PDB file of C-alpha atoms in Angstrom:
ATOM      1  CA  UNK K   1      86.057 123.029 105.088  1.00 61.00           C
ATOM      2  CA  UNK K   2      87.248 119.636 103.810  1.00 69.00           C
ATOM      3  CA  UNK K   3      89.961 120.062 101.179  1.00 92.00           C
ATOM      4  CA  UNK K   4      89.258 116.988  99.016  1.00 97.00           C
ATOM      5  CA  UNK K   5      85.961 115.214  99.506  1.00 96.00           C
ATOM      6  CA  UNK K   6      84.559 112.062  97.951  1.00 97.00           C
ATOM      7  CA  UNK K   7      81.117 110.526  97.883  1.00 97.00           C
ATOM      8  CA  UNK K   8      80.063 107.964  98.727  1.00 97.00           C
ATOM      9  CA  UNK K   9      82.419 106.709 101.411  1.00 96.00           C
ATOM     10  CA  UNK K  10      81.191 103.135 101.027  1.00 97.00           C
ATOM     11  CA  UNK K  11      79.666 101.481  97.981  1.00 97.00           C
ATOM     12  CA  UNK K  12      78.408  97.911  97.947  1.00 97.00           C
ATOM     13  CA  UNK K  13      76.919  96.711  94.696  1.00 97.00           C
ATOM     14  CA  UNK K  14      76.271  93.682  92.537  1.00 97.00           C
ATOM     15  CA  UNK K  15      78.397  92.546  89.623  1.00 97.00           C
ATOM     16  CA  UNK K  16      77.269  94.057  86.337  1.00 97.00           C
ATOM     17  CA  UNK K  17      75.919  97.275  87.845  1.00 97.00           C
ATOM     18  CA  UNK K  18      77.046 100.782  86.872  1.00 97.00           C
ATOM     19  CA  UNK K  19      78.142 103.186  89.602  1.00 97.00           C
ATOM     20  CA  UNK K  20      79.694 106.626  89.992  1.00 97.00           C
ATOM     21  CA  UNK K  21      82.026 108.140  92.553  1.00 98.00           C
ATOM     22  CA  UNK K  22      82.250 111.898  92.926  1.00 97.00           C
ATOM     23  CA  UNK K  23      85.188 114.044  93.998  1.00 97.00           C
ATOM     24  CA  UNK K  24      85.428 117.724  94.782  1.00 97.00           C
ATOM     25  CA  UNK K  25      88.351 119.863  95.897  1.00 97.00           C
ATOM     26  CA  UNK K  26      88.127 123.368  97.329  1.00 96.00           C
ATOM     27  CA  UNK K  27      91.861 124.082  97.232  1.00 94.00           C
ATOM     28  CA  UNK K  28      91.807 125.913  93.907  1.00 93.00           C
ATOM     29  CA  UNK K  29      94.105 123.280  92.410  1.00 92.00           C
ATOM     30  CA  UNK K  30      94.374 122.742  88.671  1.00 91.00           C
ATOM     31  CA  UNK K  31      95.116 119.019  88.659  1.00 91.00           C
ATOM     32  CA  UNK K  32      93.090 116.094  89.986  1.00 93.00           C
ATOM     33  CA  UNK K  33      93.738 112.350  90.078  1.00 94.00           C
ATOM     34  CA  UNK K  34      92.057 109.020  90.595  1.00 95.00           C
ATOM     35  CA  UNK K  35      93.973 106.197  92.277  1.00 96.00           C
ATOM     36  CA  UNK K  36      93.028 102.605  93.018  1.00 96.00           C
ATOM     37  CA  UNK K  37      94.362 100.947  96.179  1.00 95.00           C
ATOM     38  CA  UNK K  38      94.094  97.187  96.216  1.00 92.00           C
ATOM     39  CA  UNK K  39      93.866  94.829  99.177  1.00 89.00           C
ATOM     40  CA  UNK K  40      97.660  94.775  99.484  1.00 87.00           C
ATOM     41  CA  UNK K  41      97.670  98.564  99.844  1.00 88.00           C
ATOM     42  CA  UNK K  42      99.337  99.081  96.476  1.00 89.00           C
ATOM     43  CA  UNK K  43      98.327 102.498  95.154  1.00 92.00           C
ATOM     44  CA  UNK K  44      98.092 102.869  91.384  1.00 92.00           C
ATOM     45  CA  UNK K  45      97.311 105.970  89.349  1.00 92.00           C
ATOM     46  CA  UNK K  46      94.340 105.602  87.027  1.00 94.00           C
ATOM     47  CA  UNK K  47      93.637 109.036  85.574  1.00 91.00           C
ATOM     48  CA  UNK K  48      94.638 112.646  85.904  1.00 90.00           C
ATOM     49  CA  UNK K  49      92.937 115.803  84.695  1.00 90.00           C
ATOM     50  CA  UNK K  50      94.410 119.265  84.462  1.00 88.00           C
ATOM     51  CA  UNK K  51      91.842 122.032  84.243  1.00 86.00           C
ATOM     52  CA  UNK K  52      89.296 119.637  82.714  1.00 84.00           C
ATOM     53  CA  UNK K  53      91.805 118.139  80.242  1.00 88.00           C
ATOM     54  CA  UNK K  54      92.788 114.462  80.504  1.00 89.00           C
ATOM     55  CA  UNK K  55      96.578 114.234  80.934  1.00 87.00           C
ATOM     56  CA  UNK K  56      97.137 110.762  82.371  1.00 85.00           C
ATOM     57  CA  UNK K  57      95.239 107.691  81.287  1.00 86.00           C
ATOM     58  CA  UNK K  58      96.888 104.537  82.530  1.00 86.00           C
ATOM     59  CA  UNK K  59      95.999 101.095  81.201  1.00 77.00           C
ATOM     60  CA  UNK K  60      92.600 101.071  82.783  1.00 85.00           C
ATOM     61  CA  UNK K  61      89.671  99.106  81.288  1.00 90.00           C
ATOM     62  CA  UNK K  62      87.401 101.357  79.263  1.00 91.00           C
ATOM     63  CA  UNK K  63      84.594 100.451  81.665  1.00 95.00           C
ATOM     64  CA  UNK K  64      86.117 103.238  83.766  1.00 95.00           C
ATOM     65  CA  UNK K  65      85.328 106.716  82.486  1.00 94.00           C
ATOM     66  CA  UNK K  66      86.409 109.865  84.289  1.00 94.00           C
ATOM     67  CA  UNK K  67      84.569 113.130  83.811  1.00 93.00           C
ATOM     68  CA  UNK K  68      85.648 116.581  84.888  1.00 93.00           C
ATOM     69  CA  UNK K  69      82.839 119.148  84.597  1.00 92.00           C
ATOM     70  CA  UNK K  70      85.128 121.847  85.992  1.00 92.00           C
ATOM     71  CA  UNK K  71      88.554 121.949  87.548  1.00 90.00           C
ATOM     72  CA  UNK K  72      87.171 121.495  91.067  1.00 95.00           C
ATOM     73  CA  UNK K  73      85.372 118.242  90.266  1.00 96.00           C
ATOM     74  CA  UNK K  74      86.496 114.876  88.951  1.00 96.00           C
ATOM     75  CA  UNK K  75      84.013 112.043  88.861  1.00 96.00           C
ATOM     76  CA  UNK K  76      84.573 108.388  88.064  1.00 97.00           C
ATOM     77  CA  UNK K  77      81.934 106.285  86.377  1.00 97.00           C
ATOM     78  CA  UNK K  78      82.327 102.517  86.275  1.00 96.00           C
ATOM     79  CA  UNK K  79      80.237 100.372  83.932  1.00 96.00           C
ATOM     80  CA  UNK K  80      79.546  96.660  84.258  1.00 97.00           C
ATOM     81  CA  UNK K  81      81.272  96.275  87.605  1.00 97.00           C
ATOM     82  CA  UNK K  82      83.393  93.177  88.142  1.00 97.00           C
ATOM     83  CA  UNK K  83      84.579  91.433  91.296  1.00 96.00           C
ATOM     84  CA  UNK K  84      88.135  92.637  90.641  1.00 94.00           C
ATOM     85  CA  UNK K  85      86.992  96.240  90.818  1.00 96.00           C
ATOM     86  CA  UNK K  86      86.613  95.869  94.573  1.00 97.00           C
ATOM     87  CA  UNK K  87      89.153  98.257  96.073  1.00 96.00           C
ATOM     88  CA  UNK K  88      89.495 101.649  97.683  1.00 97.00           C
ATOM     89  CA  UNK K  89      89.415 104.506  95.197  1.00 98.00           C
ATOM     90  CA  UNK K  90      91.147 107.735  96.136  1.00 97.00           C
ATOM     91  CA  UNK K  91      90.793 111.128  94.577  1.00 97.00           C
ATOM     92  CA  UNK K  92      93.666 113.583  94.927  1.00 95.00           C
ATOM     93  CA  UNK K  93      94.590 117.055  93.746  1.00 94.00           C
ATOM     94  CA  UNK K  94      97.734 119.099  93.267  1.00 91.00           C
ATOM     95  CA  UNK K  95      98.348 122.720  92.525  1.00 87.00           C
ATOM     96  CA  UNK K  96      99.603 122.435  88.973  1.00 73.00           C
ATOM     97  CA  UNK K  97     100.592 119.819  86.459  1.00 69.00           C
ATOM     98  CA  UNK K  98     103.977 118.616  85.431  1.00 62.00           C
ATOM     99  CA  UNK K  99     105.833 119.432  88.623  1.00 62.00           C
ATOM    100  CA  UNK K 100     105.036 116.297  90.613  1.00 71.00           C
ATOM    101  CA  UNK K 101     104.338 118.342  93.684  1.00 81.00           C
ATOM    102  CA  UNK K 102     102.477 117.480  96.855  1.00 88.00           C
ATOM    103  CA  UNK K 103      99.182 115.750  96.350  1.00 92.00           C
ATOM    104  CA  UNK K 104      96.202 116.103  98.665  1.00 94.00           C
ATOM    105  CA  UNK K 105      94.076 113.023  99.046  1.00 96.00           C
ATOM    106  CA  UNK K 106      90.425 112.495  99.752  1.00 97.00           C
ATOM    107  CA  UNK K 107      89.232 110.008 102.389  1.00 96.00           C
ATOM    108  CA  UNK K 108      88.615 107.257  99.833  1.00 97.00           C
ATOM    109  CA  UNK K 109      85.599 105.332  98.556  1.00 98.00           C
ATOM    110  CA  UNK K 110      85.478 101.694  99.562  1.00 97.00           C
ATOM    111  CA  UNK K 111      83.900  99.744  96.725  1.00 97.00           C
ATOM    112  CA  UNK K 112      82.799  96.171  97.248  1.00 97.00           C
ATOM    113  CA  UNK K 113      81.421  94.276  94.279  1.00 97.00           C
ATOM    114  CA  UNK K 114      79.443  91.151  95.160  1.00 97.00           C
TER     115      UNK K 114
ATOM    116  CA  UNK S   1     106.170  98.787  86.810  1.00 40.00           C
ATOM    117  CA  UNK S   2     106.378  99.754  90.437  1.00 45.00           C
ATOM    118  CA  UNK S   3     108.984 102.373  91.194  1.00 59.00           C
ATOM    119  CA  UNK S   4     109.355 102.444  94.959  1.00 69.00           C
ATOM    120  CA  UNK S   5     109.881  99.518  97.263  1.00 79.00           C
ATOM    121  CA  UNK S   6     109.706 100.130 100.972  1.00 84.00           C
ATOM    122  CA  UNK S   7     111.608  98.134 103.483  1.00 85.00           C
ATOM    123  CA  UNK S   8     110.630  96.693 105.874  1.00 90.00           C
ATOM    124  CA  UNK S   9     107.059  95.810 104.926  1.00 91.00           C
ATOM    125  CA  UNK S  10     106.091  95.924 108.581  1.00 94.00           C
ATOM    126  CA  UNK S  11     107.758  97.331 111.679  1.00 95.00           C
ATOM    127  CA  UNK S  12     106.734  97.186 115.341  1.00 96.00           C
ATOM    128  CA  UNK S  13     108.550  99.238 117.960  1.00 96.00           C
ATOM    129  CA  UNK S  14     108.003 100.477 121.496  1.00 97.00           C
ATOM    130  CA  UNK S  15     106.712 103.979 122.031  1.00 97.00           C
ATOM    131  CA  UNK S  16     109.597 106.392 122.409  1.00 97.00           C
ATOM    132  CA  UNK S  17     111.941 104.462 120.125  1.00 97.00           C
ATOM    133  CA  UNK S  18     113.013 105.674 116.715  1.00 97.00           C
ATOM    134  CA  UNK S  19     111.563 104.142 113.548  1.00 97.00           C
ATOM    135  CA  UNK S  20     113.448 103.943 110.283  1.00 97.00           C
ATOM    136  CA  UNK S  21     111.917 103.026 106.957  1.00 96.00           C
ATOM    137  CA  UNK S  22     113.697 102.740 103.643  1.00 96.00           C
ATOM    138  CA  UNK S  23     112.630 103.239 100.062  1.00 95.00           C
ATOM    139  CA  UNK S  24     114.464 102.113  96.953  1.00 94.00           C
ATOM    140  CA  UNK S  25     113.612 103.156  93.415  1.00 92.00           C
ATOM    141  CA  UNK S  26     114.771 102.296  89.944  1.00 89.00           C
ATOM    142  CA  UNK S  27     114.977 105.331  87.655  1.00 86.00           C
ATOM    143  CA  UNK S  28     116.151 108.928  87.930  1.00 87.00           C
ATOM    144  CA  UNK S  29     113.853 111.097  89.951  1.00 89.00           C
ATOM    145  CA  UNK S  30     112.889 114.730  90.195  1.00 88.00           C
ATOM    146  CA  UNK S  31     111.768 114.437  93.782  1.00 91.00           C
ATOM    147  CA  UNK S  32     110.784 111.881  96.385  1.00 94.00           C
ATOM    148  CA  UNK S  33     107.916 112.281  98.809  1.00 94.00           C
ATOM    149  CA  UNK S  34     106.760 110.459 101.907  1.00 96.00           C
ATOM    150  CA  UNK S  35     103.107 110.030 102.801  1.00 97.00           C
ATOM    151  CA  UNK S  36     101.320 108.582 105.805  1.00 97.00           C
ATOM    152  CA  UNK S  37      98.073 106.640 105.681  1.00 97.00           C
ATOM    153  CA  UNK S  38      96.160 105.968 108.857  1.00 96.00           C
ATOM    154  CA  UNK S  39      93.875 102.958 108.823  1.00 93.00           C
ATOM    155  CA  UNK S  40      90.769 103.635 106.764  1.00 90.00           C
ATOM    156  CA  UNK S  41      91.879 107.116 105.736  1.00 93.00           C
ATOM    157  CA  UNK S  42      93.453 108.904 102.789  1.00 94.00           C
ATOM    158  CA  UNK S  43      97.139 109.612 102.378  1.00 96.00           C
ATOM    159  CA  UNK S  44      98.654 112.657 104.033  1.00 96.00           C
ATOM    160  CA  UNK S  45     101.779 114.308 102.674  1.00 95.00           C
ATOM    161  CA  UNK S  46     104.666 114.402 105.144  1.00 97.00           C
ATOM    162  CA  UNK S  47     107.735 115.691 103.379  1.00 96.00           C
ATOM    163  CA  UNK S  48     109.215 116.269  99.919  1.00 94.00           C
ATOM    164  CA  UNK S  49     112.900 116.049  99.115  1.00 95.00           C
ATOM    165  CA  UNK S  50     114.278 117.143  95.751  1.00 93.00           C
ATOM    166  CA  UNK S  51     116.906 115.245  93.814  1.00 93.00           C
ATOM    167  CA  UNK S  52     119.557 117.861  94.590  1.00 94.00           C
ATOM    168  CA  UNK S  53     118.941 117.644  98.353  1.00 96.00           C
ATOM    169  CA  UNK S  54     120.478 115.062 100.665  1.00 97.00           C
ATOM    170  CA  UNK S  55     118.615 115.559 103.911  1.00 98.00           C
ATOM    171  CA  UNK S  56     115.497 117.289 105.133  1.00 97.00           C
ATOM    172  CA  UNK S  57     113.851 117.689 108.523  1.00 96.00           C
ATOM    173  CA  UNK S  58     110.311 118.381 109.597  1.00 95.00           C
ATOM    174  CA  UNK S  59     109.559 118.157 113.314  1.00 97.00           C
ATOM    175  CA  UNK S  60     110.313 114.588 114.388  1.00 97.00           C
ATOM    176  CA  UNK S  61     110.824 113.477 110.792  1.00 98.00           C
ATOM    177  CA  UNK S  62     114.144 113.222 109.050  1.00 98.00           C
ATOM    178  CA  UNK S  63     114.424 112.185 105.420  1.00 98.00           C
ATOM    179  CA  UNK S  64     117.620 111.369 103.574  1.00 98.00           C
ATOM    180  CA  UNK S  65     118.111 110.831  99.871  1.00 97.00           C
ATOM    181  CA  UNK S  66     121.014 109.059  98.205  1.00 97.00           C
ATOM    182  CA  UNK S  67     120.577 109.356  94.456  1.00 95.00           C
ATOM    183  CA  UNK S  68     123.704 107.280  93.778  1.00 95.00           C
ATOM    184  CA  UNK S  69     122.094 104.354  95.586  1.00 95.00           C
ATOM    185  CA  UNK S  70     118.590 105.272  94.445  1.00 95.00           C
ATOM    186  CA  UNK S  71     117.333 105.106  98.000  1.00 95.00           C
ATOM    187  CA  UNK S  72     115.727 107.220 100.686  1.00 96.00           C
ATOM    188  CA  UNK S  73     115.066 106.738 104.367  1.00 97.00           C
ATOM    189  CA  UNK S  74     112.454 108.170 106.698  1.00 97.00           C
ATOM    190  CA  UNK S  75     113.346 108.413 110.364  1.00 98.00           C
ATOM    191  CA  UNK S  76     110.682 109.135 112.953  1.00 98.00           C
ATOM    192  CA  UNK S  77     112.234 110.011 116.286  1.00 98.00           C
ATOM    193  CA  UNK S  78     110.646 109.555 119.713  1.00 97.00           C
ATOM    194  CA  UNK S  79     107.738 107.595 118.263  1.00 97.00           C
ATOM    195  CA  UNK S  80     104.203 107.982 119.600  1.00 97.00           C
ATOM    196  CA  UNK S  81     101.174 105.734 119.439  1.00 96.00           C
ATOM    197  CA  UNK S  82      99.637 108.190 116.970  1.00 96.00           C
ATOM    198  CA  UNK S  83     102.467 107.426 114.521  1.00 97.00           C
ATOM    199  CA  UNK S  84     100.917 103.993 113.933  1.00 98.00           C
ATOM    200  CA  UNK S  85     100.111 104.037 110.217  1.00 97.00           C
ATOM    201  CA  UNK S  86     101.347 102.909 106.810  1.00 96.00           C
ATOM    202  CA  UNK S  87     104.093 105.011 105.271  1.00 97.00           C
ATOM    203  CA  UNK S  88     104.588 105.304 101.516  1.00 96.00           C
ATOM    204  CA  UNK S  89     107.313 106.792  99.427  1.00 95.00           C
ATOM    205  CA  UNK S  90     106.409 108.293  96.067  1.00 94.00           C
ATOM    206  CA  UNK S  91     108.732 109.334  93.292  1.00 91.00           C
ATOM    207  CA  UNK S  92     108.314 112.051  90.711  1.00 86.00           C
ATOM    208  CA  UNK S  93     110.249 111.225  87.584  1.00 77.00           C
ATOM    209  CA  UNK S  94     111.586 113.490  84.880  1.00 72.00           C
ATOM    210  CA  UNK S  95     109.368 113.721  81.848  1.00 69.00           C
ATOM    211  CA  UNK S  96     106.498 112.068  83.628  1.00 71.00           C
ATOM    212  CA  UNK S  97     103.398 113.764  84.973  1.00 73.00           C
ATOM    213  CA  UNK S  98     102.674 111.300  87.719  1.00 83.00           C
ATOM    214  CA  UNK S  99     103.879 110.203  91.122  1.00 87.00           C
ATOM    215  CA  UNK S 100     104.630 106.517  91.509  1.00 89.00           C
ATOM    216  CA  UNK S 101     103.949 105.073  94.921  1.00 91.00           C
ATOM    217  CA  UNK S 102     105.822 102.302  96.676  1.00 89.00           C
ATOM    218  CA  UNK S 103     104.399  99.318  98.484  1.00 88.00           C
ATOM    219  CA  UNK S 104     104.386 100.921 101.927  1.00 93.00           C
ATOM    220  CA  UNK S 105     105.709 100.104 105.394  1.00 95.00           C
ATOM    221  CA  UNK S 106     103.154  99.340 108.076  1.00 96.00           C
ATOM    222  CA  UNK S 107     104.414 100.867 111.329  1.00 97.00           C
ATOM    223  CA  UNK S 108     102.959  99.832 114.683  1.00 97.00           C
ATOM    224  CA  UNK S 109     103.924 101.727 117.832  1.00 97.00           C
ATOM    225  CA  UNK S 110     103.407  99.666 120.963  1.00 96.00           C
ATOM    226  CA  UNK S 111     102.373 101.807 123.955  1.00 92.00           C
TER     227      UNK S 111
END
């Protein structure tokens, strides 16, 4: 009965590879997010979708492409991985957009690019 | 640019003592939230305080907000070993869809 789940939990891969991270929420929320947390624990928003529509797209390299097949899922595909992409990626959800309400986070995906 | 800055960056106290963390921000906010992150886990929402509120309580947590000083504090009373975690403030700003997270305070409770 996990609220926000992510797979995989750990991802170790070589530079130049393409990888995907999946996120699912069973809270019935309309809005989902991807965050990147670097080694200094700084948490930065990358993308947000509301009911499958992209509403936040920060200055993220276009190697990162989010996809939302339905409002319960938000996946993140990363092309041509670079060393600097190593970080923890968190998915989150909130009930509705535009109200900056409580966000519910997944457990994170630890990506290590070698 | 980063909105919230927590202070101190790290704090170690004895179990049973109170822990106070501060957050400063730069622009007008709609609300301010505090989250906890245990090592290797996701963030967990603790408390939300709106811009028209000055103080809020939840169990052993007490949050204050001073919009004139653009600052907030989180007080954890009677600390426990299980309170060991990183604590982040996050601000919701008018006209902006997103929350902006601060740099975090790493709290260690010494048994």
